[in-house]
mmCIF file with all atom_site columns, C-alpha atoms in Angstrom:
data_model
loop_
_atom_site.group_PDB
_atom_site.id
_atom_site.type_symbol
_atom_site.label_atom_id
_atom_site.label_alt_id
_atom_site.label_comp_id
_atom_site.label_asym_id
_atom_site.label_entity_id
_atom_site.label_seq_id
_atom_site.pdbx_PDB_ins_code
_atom_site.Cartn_x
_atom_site.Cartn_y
_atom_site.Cartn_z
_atom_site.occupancy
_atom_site.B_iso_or_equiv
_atom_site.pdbx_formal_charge
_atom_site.auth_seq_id
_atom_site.auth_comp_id
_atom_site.auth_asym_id
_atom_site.auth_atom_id
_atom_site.pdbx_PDB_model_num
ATOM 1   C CA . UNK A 1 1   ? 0.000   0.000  0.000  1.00 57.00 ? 123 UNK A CA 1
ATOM 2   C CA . UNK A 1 2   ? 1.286   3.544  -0.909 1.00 67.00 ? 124 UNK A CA 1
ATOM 3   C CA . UNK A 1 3   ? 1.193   6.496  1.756  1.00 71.00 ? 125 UNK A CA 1
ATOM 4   C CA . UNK A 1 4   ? -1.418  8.159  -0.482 1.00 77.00 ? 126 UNK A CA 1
ATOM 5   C CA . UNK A 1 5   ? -3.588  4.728  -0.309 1.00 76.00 ? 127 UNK A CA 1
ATOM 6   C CA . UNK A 1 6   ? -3.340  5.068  3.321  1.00 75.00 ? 128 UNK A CA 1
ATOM 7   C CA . UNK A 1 7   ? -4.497  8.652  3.583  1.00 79.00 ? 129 UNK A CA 1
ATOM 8   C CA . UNK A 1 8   ? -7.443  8.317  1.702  1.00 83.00 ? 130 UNK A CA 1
ATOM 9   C CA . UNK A 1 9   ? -8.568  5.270  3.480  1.00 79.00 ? 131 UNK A CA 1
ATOM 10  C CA . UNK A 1 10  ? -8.382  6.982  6.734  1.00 85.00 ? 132 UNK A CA 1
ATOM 11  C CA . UNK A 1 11  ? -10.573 9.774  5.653  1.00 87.00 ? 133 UNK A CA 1
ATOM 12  C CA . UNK A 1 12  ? -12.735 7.335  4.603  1.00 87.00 ? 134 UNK A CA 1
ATOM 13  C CA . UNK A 1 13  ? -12.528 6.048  7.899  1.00 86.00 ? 135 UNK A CA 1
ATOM 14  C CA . UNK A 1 14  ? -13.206 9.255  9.570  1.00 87.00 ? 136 UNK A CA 1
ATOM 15  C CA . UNK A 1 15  ? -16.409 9.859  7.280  1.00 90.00 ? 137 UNK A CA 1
ATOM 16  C CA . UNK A 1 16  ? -17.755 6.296  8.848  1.00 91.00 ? 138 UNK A CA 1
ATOM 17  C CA . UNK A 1 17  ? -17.225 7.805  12.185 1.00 91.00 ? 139 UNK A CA 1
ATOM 18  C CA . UNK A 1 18  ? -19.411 10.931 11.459 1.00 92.00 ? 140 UNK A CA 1
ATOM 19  C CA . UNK A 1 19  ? -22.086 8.124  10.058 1.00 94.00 ? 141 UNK A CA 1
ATOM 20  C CA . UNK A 1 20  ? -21.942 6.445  13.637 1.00 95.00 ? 142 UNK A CA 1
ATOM 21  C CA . UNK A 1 21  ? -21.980 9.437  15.537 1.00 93.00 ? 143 UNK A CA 1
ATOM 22  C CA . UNK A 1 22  ? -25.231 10.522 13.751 1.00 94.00 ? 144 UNK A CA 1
ATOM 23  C CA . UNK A 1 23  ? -26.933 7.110  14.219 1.00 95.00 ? 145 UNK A CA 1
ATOM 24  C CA . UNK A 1 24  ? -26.274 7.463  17.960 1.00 96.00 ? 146 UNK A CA 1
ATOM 25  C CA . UNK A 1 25  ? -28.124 10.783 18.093 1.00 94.00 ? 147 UNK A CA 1
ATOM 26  C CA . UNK A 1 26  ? -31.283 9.177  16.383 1.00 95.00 ? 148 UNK A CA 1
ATOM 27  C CA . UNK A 1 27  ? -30.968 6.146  18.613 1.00 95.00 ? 149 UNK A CA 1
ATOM 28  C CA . UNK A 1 28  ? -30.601 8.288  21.679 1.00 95.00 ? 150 UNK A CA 1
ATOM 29  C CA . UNK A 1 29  ? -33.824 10.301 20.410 1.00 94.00 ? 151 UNK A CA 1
ATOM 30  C CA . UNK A 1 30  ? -35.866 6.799  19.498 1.00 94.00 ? 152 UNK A CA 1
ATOM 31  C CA . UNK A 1 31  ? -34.903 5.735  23.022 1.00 93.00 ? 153 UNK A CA 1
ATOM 32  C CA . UNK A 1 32  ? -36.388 9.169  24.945 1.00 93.00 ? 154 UNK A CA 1
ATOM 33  C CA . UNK A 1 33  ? -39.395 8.664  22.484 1.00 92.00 ? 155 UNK A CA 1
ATOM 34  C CA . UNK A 1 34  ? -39.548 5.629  23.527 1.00 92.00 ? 156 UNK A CA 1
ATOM 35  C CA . UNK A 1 35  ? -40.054 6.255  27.410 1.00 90.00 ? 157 UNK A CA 1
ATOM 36  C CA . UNK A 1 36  ? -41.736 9.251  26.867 1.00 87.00 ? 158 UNK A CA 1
ATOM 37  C CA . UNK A 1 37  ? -44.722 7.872  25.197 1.00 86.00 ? 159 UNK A CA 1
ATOM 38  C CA . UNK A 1 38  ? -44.314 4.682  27.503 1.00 82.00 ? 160 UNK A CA 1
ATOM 39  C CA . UNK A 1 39  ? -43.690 1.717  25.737 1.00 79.00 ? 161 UNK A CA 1
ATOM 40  C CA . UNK A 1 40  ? -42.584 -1.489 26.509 1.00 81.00 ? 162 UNK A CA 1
ATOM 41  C CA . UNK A 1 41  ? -39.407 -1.267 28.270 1.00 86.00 ? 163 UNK A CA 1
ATOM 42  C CA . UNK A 1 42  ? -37.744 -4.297 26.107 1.00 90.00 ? 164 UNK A CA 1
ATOM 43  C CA . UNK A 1 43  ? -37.941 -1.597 23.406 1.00 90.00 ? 165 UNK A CA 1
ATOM 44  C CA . UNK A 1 44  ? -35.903 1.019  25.305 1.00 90.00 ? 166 UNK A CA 1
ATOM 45  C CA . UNK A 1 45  ? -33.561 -1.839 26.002 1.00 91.00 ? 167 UNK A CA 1
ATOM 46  C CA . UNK A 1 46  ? -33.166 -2.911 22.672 1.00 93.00 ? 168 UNK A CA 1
ATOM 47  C CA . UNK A 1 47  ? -32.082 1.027  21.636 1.00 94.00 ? 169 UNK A CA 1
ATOM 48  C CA . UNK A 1 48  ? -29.432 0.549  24.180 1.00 93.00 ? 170 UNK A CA 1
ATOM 49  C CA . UNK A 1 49  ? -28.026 -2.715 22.726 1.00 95.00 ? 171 UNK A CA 1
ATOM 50  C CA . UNK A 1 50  ? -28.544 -0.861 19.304 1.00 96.00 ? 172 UNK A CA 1
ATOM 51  C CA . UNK A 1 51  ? -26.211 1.995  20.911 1.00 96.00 ? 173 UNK A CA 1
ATOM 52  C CA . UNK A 1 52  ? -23.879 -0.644 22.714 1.00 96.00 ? 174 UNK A CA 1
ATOM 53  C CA . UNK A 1 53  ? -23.134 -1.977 18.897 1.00 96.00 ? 175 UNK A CA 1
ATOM 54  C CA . UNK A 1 54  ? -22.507 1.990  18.130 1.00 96.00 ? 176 UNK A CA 1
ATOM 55  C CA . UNK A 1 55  ? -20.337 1.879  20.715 1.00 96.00 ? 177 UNK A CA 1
ATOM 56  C CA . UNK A 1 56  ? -18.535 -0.853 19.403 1.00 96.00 ? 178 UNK A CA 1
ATOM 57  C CA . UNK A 1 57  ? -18.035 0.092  15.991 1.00 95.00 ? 179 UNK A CA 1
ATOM 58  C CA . UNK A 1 58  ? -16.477 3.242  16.716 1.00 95.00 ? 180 UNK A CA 1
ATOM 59  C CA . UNK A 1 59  ? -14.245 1.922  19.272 1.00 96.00 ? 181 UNK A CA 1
ATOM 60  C CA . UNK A 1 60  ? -13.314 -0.578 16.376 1.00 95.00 ? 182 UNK A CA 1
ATOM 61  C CA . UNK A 1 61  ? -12.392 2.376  13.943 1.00 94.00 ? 183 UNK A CA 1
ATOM 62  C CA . UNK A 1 62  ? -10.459 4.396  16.610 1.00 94.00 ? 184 UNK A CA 1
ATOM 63  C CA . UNK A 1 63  ? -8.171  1.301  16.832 1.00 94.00 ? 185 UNK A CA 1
ATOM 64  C CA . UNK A 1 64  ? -7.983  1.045  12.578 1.00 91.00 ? 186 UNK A CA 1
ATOM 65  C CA . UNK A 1 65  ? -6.861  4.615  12.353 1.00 92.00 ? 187 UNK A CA 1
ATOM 66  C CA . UNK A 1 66  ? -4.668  5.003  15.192 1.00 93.00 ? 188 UNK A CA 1
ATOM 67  C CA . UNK A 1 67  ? -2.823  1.850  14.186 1.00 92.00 ? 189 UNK A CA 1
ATOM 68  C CA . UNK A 1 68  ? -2.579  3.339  10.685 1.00 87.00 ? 190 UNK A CA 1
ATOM 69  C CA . UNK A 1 69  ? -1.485  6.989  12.143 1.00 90.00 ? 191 UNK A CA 1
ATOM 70  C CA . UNK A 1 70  ? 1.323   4.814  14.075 1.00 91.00 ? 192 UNK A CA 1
ATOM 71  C CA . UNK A 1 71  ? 2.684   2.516  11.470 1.00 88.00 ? 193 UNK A CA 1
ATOM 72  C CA . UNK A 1 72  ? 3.136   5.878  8.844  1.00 87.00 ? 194 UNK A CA 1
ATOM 73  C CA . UNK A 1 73  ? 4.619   7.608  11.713 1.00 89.00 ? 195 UNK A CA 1
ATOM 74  C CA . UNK A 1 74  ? 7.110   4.930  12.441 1.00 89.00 ? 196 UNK A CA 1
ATOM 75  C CA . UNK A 1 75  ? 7.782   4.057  8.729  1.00 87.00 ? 197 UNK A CA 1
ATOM 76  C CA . UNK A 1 76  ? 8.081   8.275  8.340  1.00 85.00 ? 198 UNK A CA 1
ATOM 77  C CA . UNK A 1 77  ? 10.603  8.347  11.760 1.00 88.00 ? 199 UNK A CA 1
ATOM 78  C CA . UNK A 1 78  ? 12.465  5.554  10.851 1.00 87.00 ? 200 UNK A CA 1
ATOM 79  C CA . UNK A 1 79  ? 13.143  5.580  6.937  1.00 84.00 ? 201 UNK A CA 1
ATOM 80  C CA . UNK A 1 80  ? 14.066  2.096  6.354  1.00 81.00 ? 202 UNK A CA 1
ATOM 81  C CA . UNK A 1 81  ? 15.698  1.098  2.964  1.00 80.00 ? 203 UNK A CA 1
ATOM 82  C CA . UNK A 1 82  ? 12.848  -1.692 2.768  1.00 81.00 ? 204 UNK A CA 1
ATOM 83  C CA . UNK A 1 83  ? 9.797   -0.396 3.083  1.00 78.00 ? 205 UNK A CA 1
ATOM 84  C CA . UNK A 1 84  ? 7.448   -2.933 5.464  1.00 81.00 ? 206 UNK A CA 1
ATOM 85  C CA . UNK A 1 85  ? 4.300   -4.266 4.571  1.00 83.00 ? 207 UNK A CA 1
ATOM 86  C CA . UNK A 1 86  ? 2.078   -1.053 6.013  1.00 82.00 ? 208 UNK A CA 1
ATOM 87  C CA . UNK A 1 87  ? -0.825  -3.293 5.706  1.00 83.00 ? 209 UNK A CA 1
ATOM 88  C CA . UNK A 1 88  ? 0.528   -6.167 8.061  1.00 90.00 ? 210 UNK A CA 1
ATOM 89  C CA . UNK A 1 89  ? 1.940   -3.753 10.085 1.00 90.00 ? 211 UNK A CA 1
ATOM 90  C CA . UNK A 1 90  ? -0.509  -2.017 10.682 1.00 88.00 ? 212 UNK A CA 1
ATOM 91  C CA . UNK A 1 91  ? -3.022  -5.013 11.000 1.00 92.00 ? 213 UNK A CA 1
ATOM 92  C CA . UNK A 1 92  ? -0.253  -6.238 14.099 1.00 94.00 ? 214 UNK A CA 1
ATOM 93  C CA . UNK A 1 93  ? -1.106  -3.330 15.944 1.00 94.00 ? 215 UNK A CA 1
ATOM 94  C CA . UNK A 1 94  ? -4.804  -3.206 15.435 1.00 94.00 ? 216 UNK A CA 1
ATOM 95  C CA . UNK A 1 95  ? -4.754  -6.563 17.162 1.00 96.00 ? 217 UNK A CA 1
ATOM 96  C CA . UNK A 1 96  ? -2.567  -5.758 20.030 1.00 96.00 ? 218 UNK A CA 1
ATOM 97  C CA . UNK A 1 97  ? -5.308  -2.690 20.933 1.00 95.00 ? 219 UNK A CA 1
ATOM 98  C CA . UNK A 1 98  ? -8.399  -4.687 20.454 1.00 95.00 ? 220 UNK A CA 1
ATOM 99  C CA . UNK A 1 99  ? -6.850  -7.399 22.603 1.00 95.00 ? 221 UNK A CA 1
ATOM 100 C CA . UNK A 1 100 ? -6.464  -4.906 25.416 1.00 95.00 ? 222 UNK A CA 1
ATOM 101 C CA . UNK A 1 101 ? -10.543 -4.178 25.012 1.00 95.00 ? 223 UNK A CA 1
ATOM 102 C CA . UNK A 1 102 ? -12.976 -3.671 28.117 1.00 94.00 ? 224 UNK A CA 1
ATOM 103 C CA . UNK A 1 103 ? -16.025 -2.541 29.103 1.00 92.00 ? 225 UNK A CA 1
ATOM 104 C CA . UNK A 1 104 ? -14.993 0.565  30.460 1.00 91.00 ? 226 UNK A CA 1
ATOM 105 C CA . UNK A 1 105 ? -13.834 1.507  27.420 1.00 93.00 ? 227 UNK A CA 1
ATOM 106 C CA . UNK A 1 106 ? -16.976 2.579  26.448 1.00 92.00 ? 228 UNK A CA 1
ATOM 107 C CA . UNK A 1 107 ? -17.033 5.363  29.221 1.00 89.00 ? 229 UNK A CA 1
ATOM 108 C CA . UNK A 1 108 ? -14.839 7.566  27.297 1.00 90.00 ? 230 UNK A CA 1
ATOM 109 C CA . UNK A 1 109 ? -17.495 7.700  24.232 1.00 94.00 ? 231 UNK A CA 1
ATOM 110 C CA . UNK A 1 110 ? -19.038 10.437 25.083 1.00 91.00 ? 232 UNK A CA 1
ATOM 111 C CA . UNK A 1 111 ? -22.204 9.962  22.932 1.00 94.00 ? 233 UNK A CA 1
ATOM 112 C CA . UNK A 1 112 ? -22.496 6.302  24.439 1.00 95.00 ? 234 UNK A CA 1
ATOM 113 C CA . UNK A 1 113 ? -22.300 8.195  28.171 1.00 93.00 ? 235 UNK A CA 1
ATOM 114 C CA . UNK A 1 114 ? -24.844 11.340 27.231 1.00 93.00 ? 236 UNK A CA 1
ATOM 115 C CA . UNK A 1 115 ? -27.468 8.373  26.500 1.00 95.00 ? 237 UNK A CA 1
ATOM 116 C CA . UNK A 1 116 ? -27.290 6.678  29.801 1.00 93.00 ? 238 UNK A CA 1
ATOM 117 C CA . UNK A 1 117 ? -27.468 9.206  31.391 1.00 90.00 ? 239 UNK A CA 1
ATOM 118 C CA . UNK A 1 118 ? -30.554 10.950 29.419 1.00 92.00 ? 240 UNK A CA 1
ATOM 119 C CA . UNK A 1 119 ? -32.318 7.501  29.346 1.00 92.00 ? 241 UNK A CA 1
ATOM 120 C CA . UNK A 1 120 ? -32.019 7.636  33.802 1.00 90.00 ? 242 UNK A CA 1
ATOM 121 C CA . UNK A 1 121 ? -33.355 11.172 33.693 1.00 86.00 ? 243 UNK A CA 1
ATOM 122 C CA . UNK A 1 122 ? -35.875 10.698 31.537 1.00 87.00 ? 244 UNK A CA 1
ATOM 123 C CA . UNK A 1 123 ? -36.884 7.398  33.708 1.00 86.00 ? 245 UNK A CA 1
ATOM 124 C CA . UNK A 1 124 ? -36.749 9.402  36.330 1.00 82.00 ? 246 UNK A CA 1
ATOM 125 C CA . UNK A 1 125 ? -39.030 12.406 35.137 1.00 76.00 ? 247 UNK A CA 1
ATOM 126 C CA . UNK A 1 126 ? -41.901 9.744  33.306 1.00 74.00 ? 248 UNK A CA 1
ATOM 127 C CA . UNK A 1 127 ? -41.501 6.782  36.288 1.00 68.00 ? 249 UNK A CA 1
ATOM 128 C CA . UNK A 1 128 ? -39.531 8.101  39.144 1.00 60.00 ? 250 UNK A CA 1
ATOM 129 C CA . UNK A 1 129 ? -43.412 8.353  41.407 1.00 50.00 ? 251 UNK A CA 1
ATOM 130 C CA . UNK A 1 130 ? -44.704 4.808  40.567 1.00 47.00 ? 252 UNK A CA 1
ATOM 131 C CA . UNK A 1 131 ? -43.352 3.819  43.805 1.00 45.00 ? 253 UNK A CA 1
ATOM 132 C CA . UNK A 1 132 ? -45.691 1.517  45.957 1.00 38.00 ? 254 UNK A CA 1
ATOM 133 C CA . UNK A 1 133 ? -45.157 4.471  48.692 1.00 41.00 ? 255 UNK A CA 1
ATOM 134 C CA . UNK A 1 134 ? -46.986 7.532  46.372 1.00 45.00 ? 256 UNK A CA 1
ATOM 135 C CA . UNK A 1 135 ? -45.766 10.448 48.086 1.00 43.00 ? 257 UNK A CA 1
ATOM 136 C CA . UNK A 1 136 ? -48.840 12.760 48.166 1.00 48.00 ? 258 UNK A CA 1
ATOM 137 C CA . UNK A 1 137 ? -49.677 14.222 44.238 1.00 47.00 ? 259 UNK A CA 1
ATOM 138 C CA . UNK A 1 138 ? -49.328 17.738 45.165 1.00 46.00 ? 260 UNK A CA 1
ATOM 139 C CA . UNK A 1 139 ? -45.749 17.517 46.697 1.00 41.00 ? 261 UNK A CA 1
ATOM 140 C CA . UNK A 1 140 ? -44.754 15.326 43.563 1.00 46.00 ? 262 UNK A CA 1
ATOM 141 C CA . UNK A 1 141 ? -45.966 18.077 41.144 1.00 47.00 ? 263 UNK A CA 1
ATOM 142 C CA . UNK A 1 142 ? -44.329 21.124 43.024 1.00 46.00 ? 264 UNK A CA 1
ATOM 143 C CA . UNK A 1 143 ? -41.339 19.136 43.152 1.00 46.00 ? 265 UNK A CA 1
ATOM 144 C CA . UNK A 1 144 ? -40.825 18.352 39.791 1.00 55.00 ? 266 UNK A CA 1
ATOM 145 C CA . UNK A 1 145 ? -41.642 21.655 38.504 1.00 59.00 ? 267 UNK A CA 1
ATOM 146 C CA . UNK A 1 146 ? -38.840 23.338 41.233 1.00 62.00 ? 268 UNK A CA 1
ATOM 147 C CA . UNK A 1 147 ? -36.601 21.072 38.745 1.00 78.00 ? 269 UNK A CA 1
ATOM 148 C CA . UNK A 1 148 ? -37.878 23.130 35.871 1.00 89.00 ? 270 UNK A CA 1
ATOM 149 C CA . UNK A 1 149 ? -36.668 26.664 37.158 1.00 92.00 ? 271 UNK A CA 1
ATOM 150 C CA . UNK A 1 150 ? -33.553 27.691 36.179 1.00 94.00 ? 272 UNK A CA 1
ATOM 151 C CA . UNK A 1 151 ? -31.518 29.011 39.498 1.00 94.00 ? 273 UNK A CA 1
ATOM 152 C CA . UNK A 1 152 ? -29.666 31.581 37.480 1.00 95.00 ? 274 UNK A CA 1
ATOM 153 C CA . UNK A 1 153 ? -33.074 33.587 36.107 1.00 95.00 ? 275 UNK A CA 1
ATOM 154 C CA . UNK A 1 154 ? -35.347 31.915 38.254 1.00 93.00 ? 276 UNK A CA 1
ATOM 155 C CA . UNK A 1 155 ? -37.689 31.177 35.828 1.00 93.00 ? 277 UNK A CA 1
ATOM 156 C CA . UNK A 1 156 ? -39.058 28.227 33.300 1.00 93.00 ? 278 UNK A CA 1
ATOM 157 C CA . UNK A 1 157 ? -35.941 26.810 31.119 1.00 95.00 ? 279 UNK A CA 1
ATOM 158 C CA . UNK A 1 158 ? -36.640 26.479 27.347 1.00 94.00 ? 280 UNK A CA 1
ATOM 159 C CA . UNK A 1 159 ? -32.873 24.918 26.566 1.00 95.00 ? 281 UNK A CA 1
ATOM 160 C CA . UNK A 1 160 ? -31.865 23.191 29.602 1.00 95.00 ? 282 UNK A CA 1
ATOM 161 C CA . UNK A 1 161 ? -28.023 22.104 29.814 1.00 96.00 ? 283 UNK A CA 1
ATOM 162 C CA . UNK A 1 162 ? -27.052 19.712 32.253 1.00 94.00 ? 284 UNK A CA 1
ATOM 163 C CA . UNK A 1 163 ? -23.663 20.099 33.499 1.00 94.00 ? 285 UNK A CA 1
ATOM 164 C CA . UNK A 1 164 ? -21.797 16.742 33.229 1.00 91.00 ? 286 UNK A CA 1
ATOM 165 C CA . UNK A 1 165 ? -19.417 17.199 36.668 1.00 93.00 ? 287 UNK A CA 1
ATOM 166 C CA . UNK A 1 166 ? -22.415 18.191 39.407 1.00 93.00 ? 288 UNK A CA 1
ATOM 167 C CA . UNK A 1 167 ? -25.586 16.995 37.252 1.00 91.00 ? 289 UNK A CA 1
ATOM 168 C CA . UNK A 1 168 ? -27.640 20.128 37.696 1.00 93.00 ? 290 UNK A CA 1
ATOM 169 C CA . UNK A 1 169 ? -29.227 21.980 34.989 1.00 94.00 ? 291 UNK A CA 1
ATOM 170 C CA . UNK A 1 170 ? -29.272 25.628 33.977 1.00 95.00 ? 292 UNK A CA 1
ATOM 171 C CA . UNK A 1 171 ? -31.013 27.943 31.241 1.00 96.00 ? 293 UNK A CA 1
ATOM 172 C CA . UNK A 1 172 ? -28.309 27.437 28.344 1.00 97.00 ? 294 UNK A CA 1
ATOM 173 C CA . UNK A 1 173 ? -28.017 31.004 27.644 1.00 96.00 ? 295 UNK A CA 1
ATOM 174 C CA . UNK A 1 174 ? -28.056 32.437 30.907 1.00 96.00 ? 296 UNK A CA 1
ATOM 175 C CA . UNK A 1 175 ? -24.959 30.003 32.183 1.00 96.00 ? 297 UNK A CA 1
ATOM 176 C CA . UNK A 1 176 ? -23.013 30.716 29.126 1.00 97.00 ? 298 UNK A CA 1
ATOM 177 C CA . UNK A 1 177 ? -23.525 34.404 29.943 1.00 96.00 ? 299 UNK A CA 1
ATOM 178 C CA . UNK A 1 178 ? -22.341 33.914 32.816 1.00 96.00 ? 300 UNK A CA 1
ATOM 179 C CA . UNK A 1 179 ? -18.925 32.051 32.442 1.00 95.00 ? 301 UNK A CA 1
ATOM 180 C CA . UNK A 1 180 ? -18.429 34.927 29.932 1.00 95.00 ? 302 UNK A CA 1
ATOM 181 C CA . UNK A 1 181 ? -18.567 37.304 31.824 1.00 95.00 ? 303 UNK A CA 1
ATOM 182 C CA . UNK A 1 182 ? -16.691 35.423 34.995 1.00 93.00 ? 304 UNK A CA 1
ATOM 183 C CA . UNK A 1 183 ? -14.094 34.335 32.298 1.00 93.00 ? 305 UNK A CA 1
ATOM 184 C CA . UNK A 1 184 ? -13.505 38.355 31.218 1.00 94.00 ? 306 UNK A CA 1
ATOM 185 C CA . UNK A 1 185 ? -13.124 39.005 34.863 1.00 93.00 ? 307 UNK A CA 1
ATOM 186 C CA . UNK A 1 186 ? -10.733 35.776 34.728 1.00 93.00 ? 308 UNK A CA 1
ATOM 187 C CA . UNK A 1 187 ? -12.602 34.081 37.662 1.00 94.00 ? 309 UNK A CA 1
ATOM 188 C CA . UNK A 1 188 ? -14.116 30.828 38.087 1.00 94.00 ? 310 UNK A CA 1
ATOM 189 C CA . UNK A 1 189 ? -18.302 29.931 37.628 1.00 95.00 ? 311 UNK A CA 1
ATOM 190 C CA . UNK A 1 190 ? -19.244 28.047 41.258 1.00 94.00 ? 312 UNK A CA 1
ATOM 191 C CA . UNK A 1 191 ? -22.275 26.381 40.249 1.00 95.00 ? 313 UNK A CA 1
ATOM 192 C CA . UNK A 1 192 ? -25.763 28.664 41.446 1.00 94.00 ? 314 UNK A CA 1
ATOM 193 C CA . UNK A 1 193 ? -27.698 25.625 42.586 1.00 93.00 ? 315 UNK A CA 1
ATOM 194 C CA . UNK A 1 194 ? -28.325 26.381 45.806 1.00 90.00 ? 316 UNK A CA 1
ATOM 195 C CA . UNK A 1 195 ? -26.151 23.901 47.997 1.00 91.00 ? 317 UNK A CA 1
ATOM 196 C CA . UNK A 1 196 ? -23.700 23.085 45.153 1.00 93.00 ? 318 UNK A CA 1
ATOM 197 C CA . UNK A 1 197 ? -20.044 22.664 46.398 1.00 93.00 ? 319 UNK A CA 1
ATOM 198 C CA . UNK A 1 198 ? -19.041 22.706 42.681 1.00 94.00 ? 320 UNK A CA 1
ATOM 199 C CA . UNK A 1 199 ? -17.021 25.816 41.689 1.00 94.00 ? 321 UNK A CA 1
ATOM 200 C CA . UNK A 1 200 ? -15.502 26.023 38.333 1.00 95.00 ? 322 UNK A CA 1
ATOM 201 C CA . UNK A 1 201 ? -18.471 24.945 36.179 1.00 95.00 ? 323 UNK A CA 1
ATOM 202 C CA . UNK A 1 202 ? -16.834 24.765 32.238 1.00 94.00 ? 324 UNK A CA 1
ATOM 203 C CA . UNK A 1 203 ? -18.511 25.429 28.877 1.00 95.00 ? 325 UNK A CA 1
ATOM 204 C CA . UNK A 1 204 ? -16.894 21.968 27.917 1.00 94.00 ? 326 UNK A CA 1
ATOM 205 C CA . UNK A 1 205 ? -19.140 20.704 30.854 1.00 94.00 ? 327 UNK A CA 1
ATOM 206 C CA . UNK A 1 206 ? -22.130 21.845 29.902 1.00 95.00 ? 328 UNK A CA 1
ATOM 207 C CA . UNK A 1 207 ? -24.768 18.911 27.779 1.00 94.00 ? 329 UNK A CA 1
ATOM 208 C CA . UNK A 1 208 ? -28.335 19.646 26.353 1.00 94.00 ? 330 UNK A CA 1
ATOM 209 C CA . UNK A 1 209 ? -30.635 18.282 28.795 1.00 94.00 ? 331 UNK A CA 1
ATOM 210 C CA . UNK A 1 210 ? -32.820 16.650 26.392 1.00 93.00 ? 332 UNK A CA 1
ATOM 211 C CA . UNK A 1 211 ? -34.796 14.391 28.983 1.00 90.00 ? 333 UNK A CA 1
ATOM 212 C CA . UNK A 1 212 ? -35.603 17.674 30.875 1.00 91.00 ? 334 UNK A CA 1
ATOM 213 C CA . UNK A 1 213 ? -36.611 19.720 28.068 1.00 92.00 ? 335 UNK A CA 1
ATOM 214 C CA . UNK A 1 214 ? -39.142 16.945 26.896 1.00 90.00 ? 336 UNK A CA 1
ATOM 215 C CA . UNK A 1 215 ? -40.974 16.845 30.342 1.00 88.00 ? 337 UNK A CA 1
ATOM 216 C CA . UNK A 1 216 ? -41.182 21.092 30.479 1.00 89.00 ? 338 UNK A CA 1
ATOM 217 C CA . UNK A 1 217 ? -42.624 20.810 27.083 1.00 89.00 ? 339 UNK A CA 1
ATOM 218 C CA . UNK A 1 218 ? -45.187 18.111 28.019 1.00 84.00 ? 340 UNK A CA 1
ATOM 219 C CA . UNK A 1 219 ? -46.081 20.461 30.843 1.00 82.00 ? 341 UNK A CA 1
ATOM 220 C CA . UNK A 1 220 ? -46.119 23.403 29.120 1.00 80.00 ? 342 UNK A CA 1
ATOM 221 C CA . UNK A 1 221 ? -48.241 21.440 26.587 1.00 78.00 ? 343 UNK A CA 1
ATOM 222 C CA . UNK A 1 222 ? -51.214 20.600 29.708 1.00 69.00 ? 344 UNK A CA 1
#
């Protein structure tokens, strides 16, 4: 295989990724539609074995293209007179990572993460008072819709964003704003949940609370 065989193949490679990555965000919208309109729950399961294979796959490409990335930058750093089979190479190492595979691999892919942890909140908003020990209606209701307030503007959130590190969830603009303007001042965001020991809450942090959304819409919607 020539270098210029090898370059095209990986963007090929990368172009599959962007595939996967999309099919997660349908799956992980099937699965919240799923709950939402409550359906069986061996159909929510099945979107998460659907996402597990997801998961899978692009752990599976990471491996192909960083072996590939390796064995040019080797053949590049070391200039033989021979050149090597890239292909073997290349295949050696490929092996030697997917040997080293594990579950927890999968808690770096990030996509793979944001689901499980939707899929619980959204459990949590549509099932979380079907316990055998209903806490009285009224209290449920207020309760849930304190979750809806945002504690920066203290009112309704239309784009919730959950931060990642503490789990709480703030009006998307008006956090944003506000690490802005912290940032400028070059001091640190302490999360404004009341009671939140957290205090340097990131943009990076910051996820679209899509469970959350759903339920104030639903609301909204009565």
């Amino acid at each position: 295989i020539s270098f210029n065989a090898i370059d095209s193949a990986l963007s090929s490679l990368k172009n599959c990724q962007s595939y996967i990555n999309s099919g997660m965000d349908v799956a992980t919208q099937v699965a919240l539609d799923l709950v939402e309109s409550f359906n069986d729950e061996e159909d929510v399961n099945n979107m998460e074995k659907v996402m597990l294979e997801y998961a899978t796959m692009d752990r599976e490409l990471n491996h192909y293209i960083k072996a590939f990335e390796e064995t040019i930058n080797q053949v590049k750093r070391e200039k033989p007179e021979d050149l090597p089979n890239l292909e073997n190479l290349a295949q050696e190492k490929f092996l030697e990572m997917e040997s080293k595979n594990s579950d927890s691999d999968f808690e770096r892919n990030e996509k793979y993460m944001y689901f499980k942890d939707q899929l619980k909140e959204m459990k949590k908003q549509y099932h979380g008072n079907d316990t055998i020990e209903q806490i009285d209606e009224d209290i449920a209701v207020t309760r849930s819709q304190m979750n809806f307030i945002c504690p920066i503007t203290q009112m309704t959130m239309k784009r919730p964003v959950r931060n990642k590190v503490c789990g709480h969830s703030y009006e998307e603009d008006a956090i944003l704003e506000m690490i802005q303007t912290q940032k400028q001042k070059k001091k640190k965001v302490r999360c404004p949940k009341m009671g939140c020991s957290h205090v340097d809450v990131k943009g990076s942090d910051l996820v679209p609370d899509e469970a959350l959304k759903r339920v104030i819409d639903s609301q909204n919607k009565q």
